[in-house]
Tab-separated table of C-alpha atoms in Angstrom:
chain	number	residue	atom	x	y	z
A	1	MET	CA	81.257	23.305	240.324
A	2	GLU	CA	84.024	21.632	238.321
A	3	ARG	CA	82.385	22.717	235.078
A	4	ARG	CA	82.255	26.319	236.259
A	5	TRP	CA	85.959	26.235	237.107
A	6	ARG	CA	86.586	24.963	233.580
A	7	ILE	CA	84.661	27.893	232.137
A	8	LEU	CA	86.484	30.362	234.372
A	9	GLY	CA	89.792	28.886	233.263
A	10	GLY	CA	88.808	29.180	229.606
A	11	CYS	CA	87.672	32.780	230.028
A	12	GLY	CA	90.917	33.518	231.857
A	13	LEU	CA	92.906	32.110	228.937
A	14	ILE	CA	90.969	34.306	226.502
A	15	ALA	CA	91.638	37.373	228.658
A	16	GLY	CA	95.309	36.375	228.907
A	17	ILE	CA	95.699	36.163	225.131
A	18	PHE	CA	93.968	39.531	224.742
A	19	LEU	CA	96.350	41.011	227.313
A	20	PHE	CA	99.377	39.536	225.543
A	21	VAL	CA	98.259	41.034	222.226
A	22	GLN	CA	97.682	44.466	223.777
A	23	LEU	CA	100.878	44.587	225.818
A	24	GLY	CA	102.819	43.146	222.906
A	25	ALA	CA	101.456	45.838	220.598
A	26	LEU	CA	102.363	48.561	223.119
A	27	ALA	CA	105.882	47.157	223.443
A	28	LEU	CA	106.348	46.919	219.673
A	29	VAL	CA	105.148	50.335	218.489
A	30	GLN	CA	108.414	52.156	219.148
A	31	PRO	CA	110.683	49.394	217.732
A	32	PHE	CA	108.403	49.123	214.700
A	33	GLU	CA	108.521	52.887	214.151
A	34	SER	CA	112.318	52.913	214.492
A	35	ALA	CA	112.578	50.041	212.003
A	36	GLY	CA	110.526	52.027	209.475
A	37	TYR	CA	107.514	49.706	209.472
A	38	GLN	CA	104.950	52.508	209.302
A	39	ALA	CA	102.788	51.501	206.333
A	40	VAL	CA	101.346	54.880	205.250
A	41	GLU	CA	102.726	58.337	204.653
A	42	ASP	CA	99.970	60.164	206.538
A	43	PRO	CA	98.714	58.205	209.580
A	44	SER	CA	96.106	60.892	210.289
A	45	ASP	CA	94.251	60.334	207.002
A	46	PRO	CA	90.933	58.594	207.823
A	47	THR	CA	90.680	57.174	204.292
A	48	ASN	CA	93.397	54.714	205.319
A	49	SER	CA	90.739	52.933	207.355
A	50	LEU	CA	88.325	52.751	204.438
A	51	MET	CA	91.025	51.191	202.260
A	52	TYR	CA	91.615	48.560	204.947
A	53	VAL	CA	87.898	47.814	205.211
A	54	GLY	CA	87.799	47.413	201.433
A	55	ALA	CA	90.682	44.950	201.648
A	56	ILE	CA	88.756	42.958	204.274
A	57	LEU	CA	85.697	42.763	202.011
A	58	VAL	CA	87.805	41.541	199.099
A	59	ALA	CA	89.598	38.964	201.278
A	60	THR	CA	86.263	37.725	202.642
A	61	ALA	CA	84.863	37.282	199.145
A	62	VAL	CA	87.982	35.411	197.999
A	63	MET	CA	87.846	33.058	200.986
A	64	LEU	CA	84.151	32.314	200.508
A	65	LEU	CA	84.804	31.491	196.859
A	66	ALA	CA	87.741	29.281	197.856
A	67	PHE	CA	85.538	27.283	200.228
A	68	ARG	CA	82.789	27.050	197.638
A	69	TYR	CA	85.090	25.633	194.968
A	70	ASP	CA	87.160	23.393	197.297
A	71	VAL	CA	90.464	25.238	196.989
A	72	ASP	CA	90.570	26.094	200.678
A	73	GLN	CA	94.076	24.642	201.089
A	74	LEU	CA	95.348	27.615	199.119
A	75	ILE	CA	93.805	29.831	201.780
A	76	ARG	CA	95.458	27.735	204.485
A	77	GLY	CA	98.846	28.155	202.837
A	78	LEU	CA	98.335	31.910	202.505
A	79	ILE	CA	97.333	32.298	206.167
A	80	VAL	CA	100.291	30.223	207.375
A	81	PHE	CA	102.617	32.307	205.210
A	82	SER	CA	101.081	35.505	206.616
A	83	SER	CA	101.567	34.214	210.161
A	84	ALA	CA	105.241	33.523	209.542
A	85	TRP	CA	105.663	36.882	207.782
A	86	LEU	CA	104.093	38.868	210.622
A	87	SER	CA	106.106	36.965	213.226
A	88	LEU	CA	109.249	37.887	211.278
A	89	TYR	CA	108.494	41.562	211.940
A	90	VAL	CA	108.434	40.778	215.659
A	91	PHE	CA	111.563	38.616	215.711
A	92	GLN	CA	113.558	41.118	213.635
A	93	VAL	CA	113.089	43.878	216.204
A	94	LEU	CA	113.417	41.645	219.274
A	95	VAL	CA	116.217	39.234	218.338
A	96	PRO	CA	119.717	40.789	218.254
A	97	PRO	CA	121.296	40.466	214.787
A	98	VAL	CA	124.130	38.228	215.949
A	99	LEU	CA	124.098	36.380	212.618
A	100	THR	CA	123.166	38.081	209.354
A	101	TYR	CA	123.148	37.080	205.707
A	102	ALA	CA	122.298	39.376	202.808
A	103	GLY	CA	121.022	41.918	205.311
A	104	LEU	CA	118.664	39.439	206.993
A	105	ASN	CA	118.641	38.481	210.659
A	106	VAL	CA	119.194	34.738	210.248
A	107	VAL	CA	117.964	33.802	213.721
A	108	ALA	CA	114.781	35.846	213.245
A	109	VAL	CA	114.147	34.206	209.874
A	110	LEU	CA	114.658	30.737	211.343
A	111	LEU	CA	112.240	31.482	214.189
A	112	ALA	CA	109.596	32.705	211.736
A	113	LEU	CA	110.109	29.626	209.545
A	114	GLY	CA	109.829	27.431	212.634
A	115	LEU	CA	106.510	29.016	213.558
A	116	GLY	CA	105.143	28.502	210.052
A	117	THR	CA	106.378	24.904	209.970
A	118	ALA	CA	104.760	24.135	213.318
A	119	LEU	CA	101.429	25.419	211.999
A	120	LEU	CA	101.701	23.219	208.931
A	121	VAL	CA	102.946	20.069	210.654
A	122	TYR	CA	101.319	20.090	214.092
A	123	PRO	CA	98.483	22.641	214.420
A	124	GLU	CA	97.465	21.678	217.958
A	125	TRP	CA	95.478	24.263	219.912
A	126	TYR	CA	98.482	25.638	221.809
A	127	VAL	CA	100.488	26.028	218.589
A	128	ILE	CA	97.598	27.904	216.989
A	129	ASP	CA	97.074	30.115	220.045
A	130	ALA	CA	100.775	30.908	220.443
A	131	ALA	CA	101.126	31.775	216.767
A	132	GLY	CA	97.917	33.809	216.921
A	133	ALA	CA	99.131	35.782	219.928
A	134	VAL	CA	102.408	36.712	218.198
A	135	MET	CA	100.581	37.452	214.955
A	136	GLY	CA	98.011	39.572	216.811
A	137	ALA	CA	100.610	41.659	218.646
A	138	ALA	CA	102.476	42.278	215.389
A	139	ALA	CA	99.341	43.267	213.460
A	140	ALA	CA	98.038	45.548	216.225
A	141	GLY	CA	101.437	47.201	216.549
A	142	LEU	CA	101.806	47.747	212.804
A	143	PHE	CA	98.332	49.215	212.444
A	144	GLY	CA	98.773	51.182	215.664
A	145	ILE	CA	101.694	53.176	214.230
A	146	SER	CA	100.033	53.461	210.805
A	147	PHE	CA	96.598	54.650	211.951
A	148	GLY	CA	96.222	57.859	213.934
A	149	VAL	CA	93.453	58.088	216.510
A	150	LEU	CA	90.777	59.283	214.053
A	151	PRO	CA	91.481	56.557	211.458
A	152	ALA	CA	91.578	53.989	214.272
A	153	LEU	CA	88.205	55.167	215.580
A	154	VAL	CA	86.746	55.036	212.061
A	155	LEU	CA	88.148	51.539	211.573
A	156	LEU	CA	86.728	50.190	214.838
A	157	THR	CA	83.320	51.755	214.218
A	158	VAL	CA	82.948	50.508	210.643
A	159	LEU	CA	84.154	47.005	211.479
A	160	ALA	CA	81.798	46.775	214.468
A	161	VAL	CA	78.852	47.575	212.200
A	162	TYR	CA	80.099	45.183	209.518
A	163	ASP	CA	80.578	42.382	212.060
A	164	ALA	CA	77.034	42.794	213.367
A	165	ILE	CA	75.562	42.765	209.844
A	166	SER	CA	77.628	39.773	208.715
A	167	VAL	CA	76.712	37.689	211.779
A	168	TYR	CA	73.104	38.684	212.510
A	169	GLY	CA	72.043	39.866	209.049
A	170	THR	CA	73.625	38.240	205.995
A	171	GLU	CA	75.217	35.507	208.182
A	172	HIS	CA	78.004	35.028	205.640
A	173	MET	CA	80.523	35.331	208.470
A	174	LEU	CA	79.090	32.120	209.925
A	175	THR	CA	79.850	30.301	206.678
A	176	LEU	CA	83.316	31.812	206.530
A	177	ALA	CA	84.116	30.899	210.125
A	178	SER	CA	82.966	27.322	209.730
A	179	GLY	CA	85.319	26.880	206.776
A	180	VAL	CA	88.239	28.647	208.449
A	181	MET	CA	88.066	26.466	211.553
A	182	ASP	CA	88.501	23.343	209.455
A	183	LEU	CA	91.800	24.757	208.150
A	184	LYS	CA	93.390	24.751	211.639
A	185	VAL	CA	95.107	28.126	211.277
A	186	PRO	CA	95.529	31.039	213.736
A	187	VAL	CA	92.534	32.989	212.464
A	188	VAL	CA	90.563	31.377	215.273
A	189	LEU	CA	91.822	31.012	218.839
A	190	VAL	CA	91.039	27.619	220.373
A	191	ILE	CA	90.277	27.705	224.098
A	192	PRO	CA	90.192	24.209	225.679
A	193	MET	CA	87.853	23.545	228.565
A	194	THR	CA	89.715	20.412	229.707
A	195	LEU	CA	93.414	19.660	230.161
A	196	SER	CA	93.088	16.563	227.990
A	197	TYR	CA	91.498	18.374	225.048
A	198	SER	CA	93.186	17.928	221.670
A	199	TYR	CA	92.128	20.034	218.700
A	200	LEU	CA	93.748	17.530	216.331
A	201	ASP	CA	91.885	14.575	217.840
A	202	ALA	CA	88.612	16.493	217.840
A	203	THR	CA	88.843	17.392	214.157
A	204	ALA	CA	89.969	13.868	213.288
A	205	ALA	CA	86.940	12.442	215.108
A	206	ASP	CA	84.768	14.923	213.245
A	207	SER	CA	86.124	13.675	209.926
A	208	VAL	CA	85.309	10.066	210.856
A	209	ALA	CA	81.837	11.077	211.987
A	210	GLU	CA	81.114	12.881	208.722
A	211	ASP	CA	82.293	9.889	206.662
A	212	GLU	CA	80.117	7.478	208.626
A	213	THR	CA	77.148	9.818	208.430
A	214	ASP	CA	77.530	10.055	204.644
A	215	ASP	CA	77.660	6.242	204.348
A	216	ASP	CA	74.589	5.857	206.544
A	217	ALA	CA	72.687	8.472	204.568
A	218	THR	CA	73.488	6.698	201.313
A	219	ALA	CA	72.312	3.373	202.712
A	220	ALA	CA	69.122	4.988	203.955
A	221	ASP	CA	68.429	6.498	200.558
A	222	ASP	CA	68.957	3.154	198.854
A	223	ALA	CA	66.522	1.498	201.223
A	224	ALA	CA	64.008	4.370	200.848
A	225	GLU	CA	63.951	4.861	204.614
A	226	GLU	CA	63.346	7.989	206.672
A	227	PRO	CA	66.778	9.657	207.274
A	228	ALA	CA	65.836	10.921	210.738
A	229	THR	CA	68.659	9.052	212.487
A	230	THR	CA	71.854	7.217	211.620
A	231	GLU	CA	72.730	3.772	212.802
A	232	HIS	CA	74.999	5.392	215.342
A	233	GLY	CA	72.140	7.199	216.993
A	234	ALA	CA	72.517	10.785	215.808
A	235	ASP	CA	69.285	12.756	215.621
A	236	ALA	CA	68.270	15.863	213.773
A	237	ASP	CA	69.478	18.138	216.567
A	238	GLY	CA	72.882	16.626	217.263
A	239	PRO	CA	76.132	15.572	215.581
A	240	ALA	CA	76.755	12.062	214.350
A	241	VAL	CA	78.277	9.667	216.894
A	242	ALA	CA	81.615	8.325	215.780
A	243	ASP	CA	82.013	5.437	218.172
A	244	GLY	CA	78.468	4.669	219.150
A	245	SER	CA	78.756	6.246	222.597
A	246	GLN	CA	80.344	9.712	222.535
A	247	PRO	CA	79.384	12.550	220.180
A	248	ALA	CA	82.142	13.670	217.878
A	249	GLU	CA	83.520	17.107	218.685
A	250	ARG	CA	83.109	19.725	215.983
A	251	PRO	CA	84.683	23.195	216.154
A	252	ASP	CA	81.477	24.704	214.803
A	253	ASP	CA	79.421	22.935	217.478
A	254	ALA	CA	81.313	24.793	220.204
A	255	THR	CA	80.325	28.131	221.649
A	256	GLU	CA	82.010	30.838	219.613
A	257	THR	CA	82.441	34.603	219.404
A	258	GLY	CA	83.233	37.274	216.813
A	259	LYS	CA	84.815	36.182	213.553
A	260	ALA	CA	84.922	32.571	214.813
A	261	ASP	CA	81.158	32.420	214.755
A	262	GLY	CA	79.842	29.080	213.508
A	263	THR	CA	76.670	27.081	213.568
A	264	ALA	CA	76.646	26.519	217.302
A	265	ASP	CA	74.029	24.222	218.828
A	266	VAL	CA	72.000	26.693	220.834
A	267	HIS	CA	70.306	23.883	222.780
A	268	ALA	CA	73.547	22.482	224.203
A	269	ASP	CA	74.851	23.517	227.603
A	270	PRO	CA	77.971	25.714	227.069
A	271	LEU	CA	79.369	24.393	230.343
A	272	GLU	CA	79.594	20.976	228.703
A	273	ARG	CA	81.744	22.202	225.823
A	274	ASP	CA	85.240	20.825	225.360
A	275	ALA	CA	86.424	24.048	223.723
A	276	LEU	CA	85.436	27.630	222.970
A	277	PHE	CA	86.430	29.473	219.806
A	278	ILE	CA	86.995	33.191	219.358
A	279	GLY	CA	88.233	35.046	216.309
A	280	LEU	CA	91.762	36.438	216.402
A	281	GLY	CA	90.381	39.627	214.888
A	282	ASP	CA	88.438	40.183	218.103
A	283	ALA	CA	91.779	40.554	219.881
A	284	ILE	CA	93.543	42.535	217.140
A	285	ILE	CA	90.993	45.177	216.121
A	286	PRO	CA	90.383	46.753	219.582
A	287	SER	CA	94.140	46.611	220.252
A	288	ILE	CA	94.768	48.870	217.246
A	289	LEU	CA	93.140	51.777	219.095
A	290	VAL	CA	95.101	50.923	222.255
A	291	ALA	CA	98.385	51.006	220.336
A	292	SER	CA	97.406	54.138	218.388
A	293	ALA	CA	96.340	55.998	221.540
A	294	ALA	CA	99.684	55.205	223.125
A	295	PHE	CA	101.870	55.905	220.095
A	296	PHE	CA	100.264	59.192	219.053
A	297	ALA	CA	99.732	60.556	222.581
A	298	SER	CA	101.458	63.847	223.310
A	299	SER	CA	104.349	63.754	225.727
A	300	ASP	CA	102.478	65.730	228.410
A	301	VAL	CA	99.525	63.321	228.655
A	302	LEU	CA	99.147	61.665	232.045
A	303	SER	CA	100.644	58.185	232.037
A	304	VAL	CA	100.205	55.224	234.379
A	305	PHE	CA	103.004	52.634	234.480
A	306	GLY	CA	104.394	54.272	231.362
A	307	VAL	CA	101.144	53.868	229.411
A	308	PRO	CA	99.207	57.030	228.471
A	309	LEU	CA	95.932	57.154	230.377
A	310	PRO	CA	93.673	57.061	227.265
A	311	ALA	CA	95.412	53.887	226.066
A	312	LEU	CA	95.142	52.304	229.503
A	313	THR	CA	91.440	53.050	229.853
A	314	ALA	CA	90.890	51.806	226.292
A	315	MET	CA	92.380	48.490	227.445
A	316	LEU	CA	90.081	48.424	230.463
A	317	GLY	CA	87.082	49.219	228.269
A	318	SER	CA	87.917	46.304	225.972
A	319	TYR	CA	87.782	43.941	228.948
A	320	VAL	CA	84.397	45.287	229.995
A	321	GLY	CA	83.182	44.510	226.464
A	322	LEU	CA	84.863	41.091	226.586
A	323	ALA	CA	83.209	40.224	229.904
A	324	ILE	CA	79.758	41.112	228.541
A	325	LEU	CA	80.457	39.187	225.334
A	326	LEU	CA	81.514	36.027	227.164
A	327	TRP	CA	78.501	36.283	229.475
A	328	MET	CA	76.239	36.401	226.417
A	329	VAL	CA	78.078	33.591	224.618
A	330	LEU	CA	77.929	31.281	227.622
A	331	LYS	CA	74.174	31.427	227.415
A	332	GLY	CA	74.541	29.095	224.468
A	333	ARG	CA	74.790	30.856	221.109
A	334	ALA	CA	77.285	32.615	218.868
A	335	HIS	CA	77.546	36.402	218.874
A	336	ALA	CA	79.327	39.111	216.917
A	337	GLY	CA	82.281	40.164	219.027
A	338	LEU	CA	83.361	43.521	217.640
A	339	PRO	CA	80.270	45.600	218.540
A	340	LEU	CA	80.885	44.991	222.249
A	341	LEU	CA	84.689	44.833	222.131
A	342	ASN	CA	85.171	47.890	219.936
A	343	GLY	CA	82.401	49.760	221.740
A	344	GLY	CA	84.015	49.126	225.109
A	345	THR	CA	87.448	50.111	223.809
A	346	ILE	CA	86.208	53.357	222.260
A	347	ALA	CA	84.222	54.283	225.374
A	348	GLY	CA	87.224	53.547	227.591
A	349	TYR	CA	89.499	55.623	225.379
A	350	ILE	CA	87.167	58.637	225.461
A	351	VAL	CA	86.774	58.450	229.246
A	352	GLY	CA	90.534	58.291	229.685
A	353	ALA	CA	91.174	61.143	227.267
A	354	LEU	CA	88.680	63.403	229.012
A	355	ALA	CA	90.129	62.454	232.415
A	356	ALA	CA	93.588	63.356	231.105
A	357	GLY	CA	92.338	66.848	230.221
A	358	ILE	CA	92.035	66.323	226.471
A	359	SER	CA	89.055	67.979	224.823
A	360	LEU	CA	86.540	65.740	223.107
A	361	ILE	CA	87.349	67.288	219.714
A	362	ASP	CA	91.055	66.561	220.121
A	363	ALA	CA	90.374	63.113	221.592
A	364	LEU	CA	88.435	62.204	218.467
A	365	GLY	CA	91.164	63.611	216.231
A	366	LEU	CA	88.801	66.146	214.682
A	367	GLY	CA	90.841	69.252	215.548
A	368	PRO	CA	92.512	69.630	212.112
A	369	TYR	CA	89.109	69.489	210.416
A	370	LEU	CA	87.276	72.058	212.561
C-alpha cells in the first residue's frame, strides 16, 4: 500500500508540473505578445512548424555527436544557458522594472542568472524540476503566440510521429536520453518516489558503481575468467552494486516516458523505483496547442474561467493522454510520450471547438486554404 501511495504521489507531481506549464503558458501569452516576443511575422504559416522540426533534427544530431565524442559538457553549458535565457523572458514580463540599467530589468536578469547558477552548482531534482517548469511555461507561451492553430496542429502531429519512430524504431532517442540524464539539466524532469531521494546522491553512487565495475571487469579479463558477475554481486540483468548490499541507482534504470526514455530494466517492479523520469518536451509540446488555442481564439468563443473552451478541453485531453501513458509506463518499460499526449490534446481541442460552435474546417485552421 505504501508503494502505491508513492506512485500516486509521483504521478500527482508530474500532473502538477504539467498544469504549471499549461497555466503558466496561458498567463504569459498576452504579456509576451505585448512585449513583442512573437517570433514570426505570419503565425498562420504552417511551414513555421516544419522549420522547427528541422531545428529539432539538427539539435538531436549535434547532441548525439557530442555524446559520441565526449564533449557533452558543451551541451550541458548550452542547455543551462538556454534555461536562464528562457527564464529571463518570464521574469522580464512579471517583475516590475524597479531597477534598470542599459534598458535591462536588473532584478529580472539577476533572477535568471540565479536560476542558471543553481543548475550549474546544485542540480538537485527540485532545482531541475523548478527550472524546467519555468522554462516549459516560457517555451510554450512563446510558441503559442508564434504558431497559429494550424501550425500548432502540424507541429504536434509531426513530432508525435517522430517520437514514436525514434523510440520504437531507430531507438536513437533512447541513446540521447541516456546521455542527457547524466548531464543533470532540465531537459528531463526528475520525479522522486521517496522523500529522502537525492538525484545528486543517486548519480554519484552510479559513478562509483561504474568505476568499480570497470575495475572488476579488467581483473576478470586478466585472469581469463567468465565476466558473468562482479565481485560485488551484479549479474547480467542488474546494475553493479556499489556497497555490496544495495544496487546503485541509475537514472536510465528508472521507469521513463517520452524524450526521457532510457534503457529501463523491464523486469524490475516500477513500484520499487526511487524515481521516475519524463522529458520536459512532453510537457511543452502539448501545451503549445493549449496556448495557441487560447491566444488565437476569437472574442466570441465560449470561455470557462476566462479560458476559451477549445483550450480548456485541449488541457483535459492532454491529461487523458498522460493518464494512459503513466498507466503503460508503470507496467515496467519506457514509452514514447508524445503520441498519447499530443493525440489527447488534439482530440480534446477538436471536441471543445465543435462544442463551442466552431466548424471543423475553421477549428483545423483550414478555412483560408479552402
